[in-house]
PDB file of C-alpha atoms in Angstrom:
ATOM      1  CA  UNK S 246     120.462  34.206 133.166  1.00 53.00           C
ATOM      2  CA  UNK S 247     123.354  35.232 131.596  1.00 53.00           C
ATOM      3  CA  UNK S 248     121.675  35.210 128.296  1.00 52.00           C
ATOM      4  CA  UNK S 249     118.647  37.074 129.001  1.00 53.00           C
ATOM      5  CA  UNK S 250     120.903  39.603 130.986  1.00 48.00           C
ATOM      6  CA  UNK S 251     122.931  40.535 127.745  1.00 52.00           C
ATOM      7  CA  UNK S 252     119.797  40.411 125.974  1.00 49.00           C
ATOM      8  CA  UNK S 253     118.151  42.862 127.867  1.00 51.00           C
ATOM      9  CA  UNK S 254     121.515  44.862 128.239  1.00 54.00           C
ATOM     10  CA  UNK S 255     121.613  44.833 124.053  1.00 58.00           C
ATOM     11  CA  UNK S 256     117.864  45.798 124.280  1.00 55.00           C
ATOM     12  CA  UNK S 257     118.563  48.752 126.715  1.00 56.00           C
ATOM     13  CA  UNK S 258     121.086  50.166 124.171  1.00 63.00           C
ATOM     14  CA  UNK S 259     119.147  49.162 121.028  1.00 57.00           C
ATOM     15  CA  UNK S 260     116.246  51.611 122.382  1.00 55.00           C
ATOM     16  CA  UNK S 261     118.848  54.548 124.168  1.00 58.00           C
ATOM     17  CA  UNK S 262     120.383  54.459 120.377  1.00 56.00           C
ATOM     18  CA  UNK S 263     116.608  54.742 119.018  1.00 45.00           C
ATOM     19  CA  UNK S 264     115.828  57.767 121.057  1.00 55.00           C
ATOM     20  CA  UNK S 265     118.654  59.775 120.516  1.00 47.00           C
ATOM     21  CA  UNK S 266     118.327  58.952 116.818  1.00 50.00           C
ATOM     22  CA  UNK S 267     114.215  60.310 117.161  1.00 43.00           C
ATOM     23  CA  UNK S 268     115.639  62.946 118.998  1.00 44.00           C
ATOM     24  CA  UNK S 269     117.967  64.386 116.570  1.00 40.00           C
ATOM     25  CA  UNK S 270     115.260  63.572 113.541  1.00 38.00           C
ATOM     26  CA  UNK S 271     112.847  65.939 115.744  1.00 41.00           C
ATOM     27  CA  UNK S 272     115.487  68.702 116.353  1.00 37.00           C
ATOM     28  CA  UNK S 273     117.328  68.950 113.313  1.00 35.00           C
ATOM     29  CA  UNK S 274     115.467  70.966 110.304  1.00 31.00           C
ATOM     30  CA  UNK S 275     115.024  68.951 107.206  1.00 30.00           C
ATOM     31  CA  UNK S 276     114.267  72.404 105.824  1.00 32.00           C
ATOM     32  CA  UNK S 277     116.631  73.846 102.676  1.00 30.00           C
ATOM     33  CA  UNK S 278     116.802  77.446 103.422  1.00 29.00           C
ATOM     34  CA  UNK S 279     120.017  79.187 102.455  1.00 35.00           C
ATOM     35  CA  UNK S 280     120.261  82.431 104.166  1.00 34.00           C
ATOM     36  CA  UNK S 281     122.433  85.126 103.348  1.00 36.00           C
ATOM     37  CA  UNK S 282     126.491  84.980 104.631  1.00 37.00           C
ATOM     38  CA  UNK S 283     126.362  86.818 107.838  1.00 38.00           C
ATOM     39  CA  UNK S 284     128.559  89.366 106.884  1.00 36.00           C
ATOM     40  CA  UNK S 285     125.997  90.211 104.339  1.00 38.00           C
ATOM     41  CA  UNK S 286     122.596  90.221 106.358  1.00 40.00           C
ATOM     42  CA  UNK S 287     123.192  93.830 106.874  1.00 45.00           C
ATOM     43  CA  UNK S 288     123.171  95.019 103.096  1.00 46.00           C
ATOM     44  CA  UNK S 289     119.508  93.496 103.157  1.00 46.00           C
ATOM     45  CA  UNK S 290     118.203  94.730 106.743  1.00 50.00           C
ATOM     46  CA  UNK S 291     117.508  98.572 105.604  1.00 55.00           C
ATOM     47  CA  UNK S 292     115.607  99.680 103.144  1.00 57.00           C
ATOM     48  CA  UNK S 293     115.213  97.895  99.812  1.00 49.00           C
ATOM     49  CA  UNK S 294     116.744 100.980  97.985  1.00 54.00           C
ATOM     50  CA  UNK S 295     119.706 100.349  99.979  1.00 52.00           C
ATOM     51  CA  UNK S 296     120.353  96.997  98.667  1.00 52.00           C
ATOM     52  CA  UNK S 297     122.663  95.805  96.851  1.00 53.00           C
ATOM     53  CA  UNK S 298     121.493  96.083  92.992  1.00 51.00           C
ATOM     54  CA  UNK S 299     124.816  94.471  91.149  1.00 51.00           C
ATOM     55  CA  UNK S 300     123.750  92.065  88.546  1.00 52.00           C
ATOM     56  CA  UNK S 301     124.839  88.275  89.890  1.00 54.00           C
ATOM     57  CA  UNK S 302     124.646  86.856  86.488  1.00 59.00           C
ATOM     58  CA  UNK S 303     126.283  89.087  83.717  1.00 74.00           C
ATOM     59  CA  UNK S 304     126.336  85.819  81.749  1.00 86.00           C
ATOM     60  CA  UNK S 305     122.528  85.317  81.913  1.00 90.00           C
ATOM     61  CA  UNK S 306     122.177  89.134  81.307  1.00 92.00           C
ATOM     62  CA  UNK S 307     124.552  88.884  78.189  1.00 93.00           C
ATOM     63  CA  UNK S 308     122.165  85.246  76.881  1.00 95.00           C
ATOM     64  CA  UNK S 309     119.018  87.288  77.306  1.00 96.00           C
ATOM     65  CA  UNK S 310     119.892  90.154  75.076  1.00 96.00           C
ATOM     66  CA  UNK S 311     121.307  87.743  72.346  1.00 97.00           C
ATOM     67  CA  UNK S 312     118.020  85.989  72.080  1.00 96.00           C
ATOM     68  CA  UNK S 313     116.060  89.384  72.200  1.00 97.00           C
ATOM     69  CA  UNK S 314     118.557  90.190  69.586  1.00 97.00           C
ATOM     70  CA  UNK S 315     117.834  87.114  67.821  1.00 96.00           C
ATOM     71  CA  UNK S 316     114.399  87.580  67.817  1.00 96.00           C
ATOM     72  CA  UNK S 317     114.473  91.161  66.872  1.00 97.00           C
ATOM     73  CA  UNK S 318     116.278  90.102  63.632  1.00 97.00           C
ATOM     74  CA  UNK S 319     113.565  87.472  62.630  1.00 96.00           C
ATOM     75  CA  UNK S 320     111.722  90.316  62.321  1.00 95.00           C
ATOM     76  CA  UNK S 321     113.660  92.846  60.626  1.00 97.00           C
ATOM     77  CA  UNK S 322     114.632  94.773  63.046  1.00 97.00           C
ATOM     78  CA  UNK S 323     117.394  96.465  64.495  1.00 97.00           C
ATOM     79  CA  UNK S 324     119.779  94.918  67.192  1.00 97.00           C
ATOM     80  CA  UNK S 325     119.658  96.104  70.885  1.00 97.00           C
ATOM     81  CA  UNK S 326     123.113  97.637  72.541  1.00 97.00           C
ATOM     82  CA  UNK S 327     124.261  96.577  75.798  1.00 95.00           C
ATOM     83  CA  UNK S 328     122.576  99.240  78.054  1.00 93.00           C
ATOM     84  CA  UNK S 329     123.966 101.843  80.259  1.00 91.00           C
ATOM     85  CA  UNK S 330     125.391 101.050  83.825  1.00 87.00           C
ATOM     86  CA  UNK S 331     122.460 103.273  85.126  1.00 89.00           C
ATOM     87  CA  UNK S 332     119.544 101.344  83.166  1.00 93.00           C
ATOM     88  CA  UNK S 333     121.418  97.631  84.506  1.00 90.00           C
ATOM     89  CA  UNK S 334     120.888  99.495  87.836  1.00 88.00           C
ATOM     90  CA  UNK S 335     117.862 100.980  87.668  1.00 91.00           C
ATOM     91  CA  UNK S 336     116.624  97.195  86.397  1.00 93.00           C
ATOM     92  CA  UNK S 337     118.902  95.629  89.426  1.00 89.00           C
ATOM     93  CA  UNK S 338     117.038  97.798  91.932  1.00 88.00           C
ATOM     94  CA  UNK S 339     113.247  97.219  90.598  1.00 91.00           C
ATOM     95  CA  UNK S 340     114.633  93.286  90.907  1.00 90.00           C
ATOM     96  CA  UNK S 341     115.166  94.061  94.543  1.00 86.00           C
ATOM     97  CA  UNK S 342     111.791  95.950  94.969  1.00 88.00           C
ATOM     98  CA  UNK S 343     109.925  92.713  93.280  1.00 90.00           C
ATOM     99  CA  UNK S 344     111.815  90.177  96.033  1.00 87.00           C
ATOM    100  CA  UNK S 345     110.964  92.811  98.818  1.00 83.00           C
ATOM    101  CA  UNK S 346     107.529  93.200  97.648  1.00 84.00           C
ATOM    102  CA  UNK S 347     107.388  89.386  97.456  1.00 84.00           C
ATOM    103  CA  UNK S 348     105.624  90.035  93.428  1.00 87.00           C
ATOM    104  CA  UNK S 349     106.397  90.546  89.627  1.00 89.00           C
ATOM    105  CA  UNK S 350     105.150  94.070  89.034  1.00 91.00           C
ATOM    106  CA  UNK S 351     106.305  96.893  86.800  1.00 93.00           C
ATOM    107  CA  UNK S 352     105.407  99.399  90.219  1.00 91.00           C
ATOM    108  CA  UNK S 353     107.684 102.424  89.551  1.00 91.00           C
ATOM    109  CA  UNK S 354     108.250 102.185  86.241  1.00 93.00           C
ATOM    110  CA  UNK S 355     107.192 106.033  85.500  1.00 94.00           C
ATOM    111  CA  UNK S 356     109.701 106.930  87.795  1.00 93.00           C
ATOM    112  CA  UNK S 357     112.216 104.677  86.221  1.00 92.00           C
ATOM    113  CA  UNK S 358     111.449 106.285  82.963  1.00 94.00           C
ATOM    114  CA  UNK S 359     111.697 109.718  84.204  1.00 93.00           C
ATOM    115  CA  UNK S 360     115.010 109.232  85.762  1.00 92.00           C
ATOM    116  CA  UNK S 361     116.376 107.783  81.883  1.00 93.00           C
ATOM    117  CA  UNK S 362     114.038 110.800  80.422  1.00 93.00           C
ATOM    118  CA  UNK S 363     115.835 113.254  82.662  1.00 92.00           C
ATOM    119  CA  UNK S 364     119.209 111.906  80.486  1.00 92.00           C
ATOM    120  CA  UNK S 365     117.394 112.258  77.240  1.00 92.00           C
ATOM    121  CA  UNK S 366     116.394 109.101  77.039  1.00 93.00           C
ATOM    122  CA  UNK S 367     113.235 109.392  73.937  1.00 94.00           C
ATOM    123  CA  UNK S 368     111.580 106.084  75.040  1.00 96.00           C
ATOM    124  CA  UNK S 369     111.574 103.560  77.814  1.00 97.00           C
ATOM    125  CA  UNK S 370     109.931 100.166  78.039  1.00 97.00           C
ATOM    126  CA  UNK S 371     109.764  97.604  80.354  1.00 97.00           C
ATOM    127  CA  UNK S 372     109.862  93.788  80.745  1.00 97.00           C
ATOM    128  CA  UNK S 373     110.202  91.235  83.905  1.00 96.00           C
ATOM    129  CA  UNK S 374     110.950  87.753  84.573  1.00 95.00           C
ATOM    130  CA  UNK S 375     111.036  85.680  87.655  1.00 92.00           C
ATOM    131  CA  UNK S 376     112.139  81.689  88.577  1.00 92.00           C
ATOM    132  CA  UNK S 377     113.869  81.249  85.337  1.00 91.00           C
ATOM    133  CA  UNK S 378     117.479  80.036  85.174  1.00 85.00           C
ATOM    134  CA  UNK S 379     117.734  79.887  81.358  1.00 92.00           C
ATOM    135  CA  UNK S 380     118.018  83.114  78.868  1.00 94.00           C
ATOM    136  CA  UNK S 381     116.292  81.288  76.304  1.00 95.00           C
ATOM    137  CA  UNK S 382     113.052  80.491  78.813  1.00 95.00           C
ATOM    138  CA  UNK S 383     113.206  84.146  79.834  1.00 95.00           C
ATOM    139  CA  UNK S 384     112.631  85.439  76.290  1.00 96.00           C
ATOM    140  CA  UNK S 385     110.500  82.481  75.026  1.00 96.00           C
ATOM    141  CA  UNK S 386     108.301  83.412  78.287  1.00 96.00           C
ATOM    142  CA  UNK S 387     107.987  87.037  76.832  1.00 96.00           C
ATOM    143  CA  UNK S 388     107.312  86.391  73.229  1.00 94.00           C
ATOM    144  CA  UNK S 389     104.717  84.016  74.469  1.00 95.00           C
ATOM    145  CA  UNK S 390     103.078  87.384  76.147  1.00 94.00           C
ATOM    146  CA  UNK S 391     101.731  89.902  73.676  1.00 95.00           C
ATOM    147  CA  UNK S 392     102.264  92.982  75.495  1.00 95.00           C
ATOM    148  CA  UNK S 393     106.050  91.981  76.817  1.00 95.00           C
ATOM    149  CA  UNK S 394     106.737  90.898  72.694  1.00 96.00           C
ATOM    150  CA  UNK S 395     105.586  94.249  71.401  1.00 96.00           C
ATOM    151  CA  UNK S 396     107.981  95.528  74.360  1.00 96.00           C
ATOM    152  CA  UNK S 397     110.610  93.149  73.000  1.00 96.00           C
ATOM    153  CA  UNK S 398     110.209  94.564  69.078  1.00 97.00           C
ATOM    154  CA  UNK S 399     109.674  98.071  70.080  1.00 97.00           C
ATOM    155  CA  UNK S 400     111.496 100.874  68.785  1.00 97.00           C
ATOM    156  CA  UNK S 401     114.233 100.619  71.056  1.00 97.00           C
ATOM    157  CA  UNK S 402     118.262 100.862  70.983  1.00 97.00           C
ATOM    158  CA  UNK S 403     119.224  99.400  73.698  1.00 97.00           C
ATOM    159  CA  UNK S 404     118.312  97.084  76.539  1.00 97.00           C
ATOM    160  CA  UNK S 405     119.975  97.413  80.501  1.00 95.00           C
ATOM    161  CA  UNK S 406     119.114  94.020  82.139  1.00 95.00           C
ATOM    162  CA  UNK S 407     119.336  93.677  85.904  1.00 92.00           C
ATOM    163  CA  UNK S 408     119.718  90.436  87.806  1.00 92.00           C
ATOM    164  CA  UNK S 409     119.230  89.656  90.913  1.00 88.00           C
ATOM    165  CA  UNK S 410     118.825  86.226  92.827  1.00 86.00           C
ATOM    166  CA  UNK S 411     116.776  86.096  96.850  1.00 82.00           C
ATOM    167  CA  UNK S 412     118.042  84.036  99.427  1.00 79.00           C
ATOM    168  CA  UNK S 413     116.077  81.240  98.154  1.00 82.00           C
ATOM    169  CA  UNK S 414     117.938  81.098  94.968  1.00 83.00           C
ATOM    170  CA  UNK S 415     114.917  82.028  92.899  1.00 87.00           C
ATOM    171  CA  UNK S 416     116.365  84.603  89.779  1.00 90.00           C
ATOM    172  CA  UNK S 417     114.318  88.145  89.057  1.00 92.00           C
ATOM    173  CA  UNK S 418     114.847  89.973  85.995  1.00 95.00           C
ATOM    174  CA  UNK S 419     114.053  93.919  84.815  1.00 96.00           C
ATOM    175  CA  UNK S 420     115.093  94.784  81.200  1.00 97.00           C
ATOM    176  CA  UNK S 421     114.918  98.042  80.501  1.00 97.00           C
ATOM    177  CA  UNK S 422     114.472  98.731  76.824  1.00 97.00           C
ATOM    178  CA  UNK S 423     115.003 102.449  75.669  1.00 97.00           C
ATOM    179  CA  UNK S 424     115.631 104.683  72.558  1.00 96.00           C
ATOM    180  CA  UNK S 425     118.393 107.649  72.811  1.00 89.00           C
TER     181      UNK S 425
END
């Protein structure tokens, strides 16, 4: 009789433990979504135009410019200098717009070109990308697109690059090429 009681108590304990484990599995999300830290959420709650535009990965931007210049030099073209902080800010702002709209685009390019044109910039071009973590992969993707390759090989003197990561960690890149 004692063995039956002991076995019955062990079964009850096992069943309770199993119920707790199952409840925990159903109540805890396994989703790997990372949200912005609480103190920064307010930065992204207003219109996208006012989101932070600081490039989050300056070494990646420098590497992109390096690979663009490497390609240009292989074609006998001059290297591009680092763009102004305004061109990089406009590029970063466009990254925010793409995150906000949820799609890769050149929306608003005319306004960015006009802003730079008002400062005496003679010609402006733009390349965009998202989802790449490696600078070489970004430039290869542009090279494999005739339109983006033409922009990289265009008659420009500078390139301003904006890079922003969304809350899920996807990298958005906008490169504004221009000639002053």
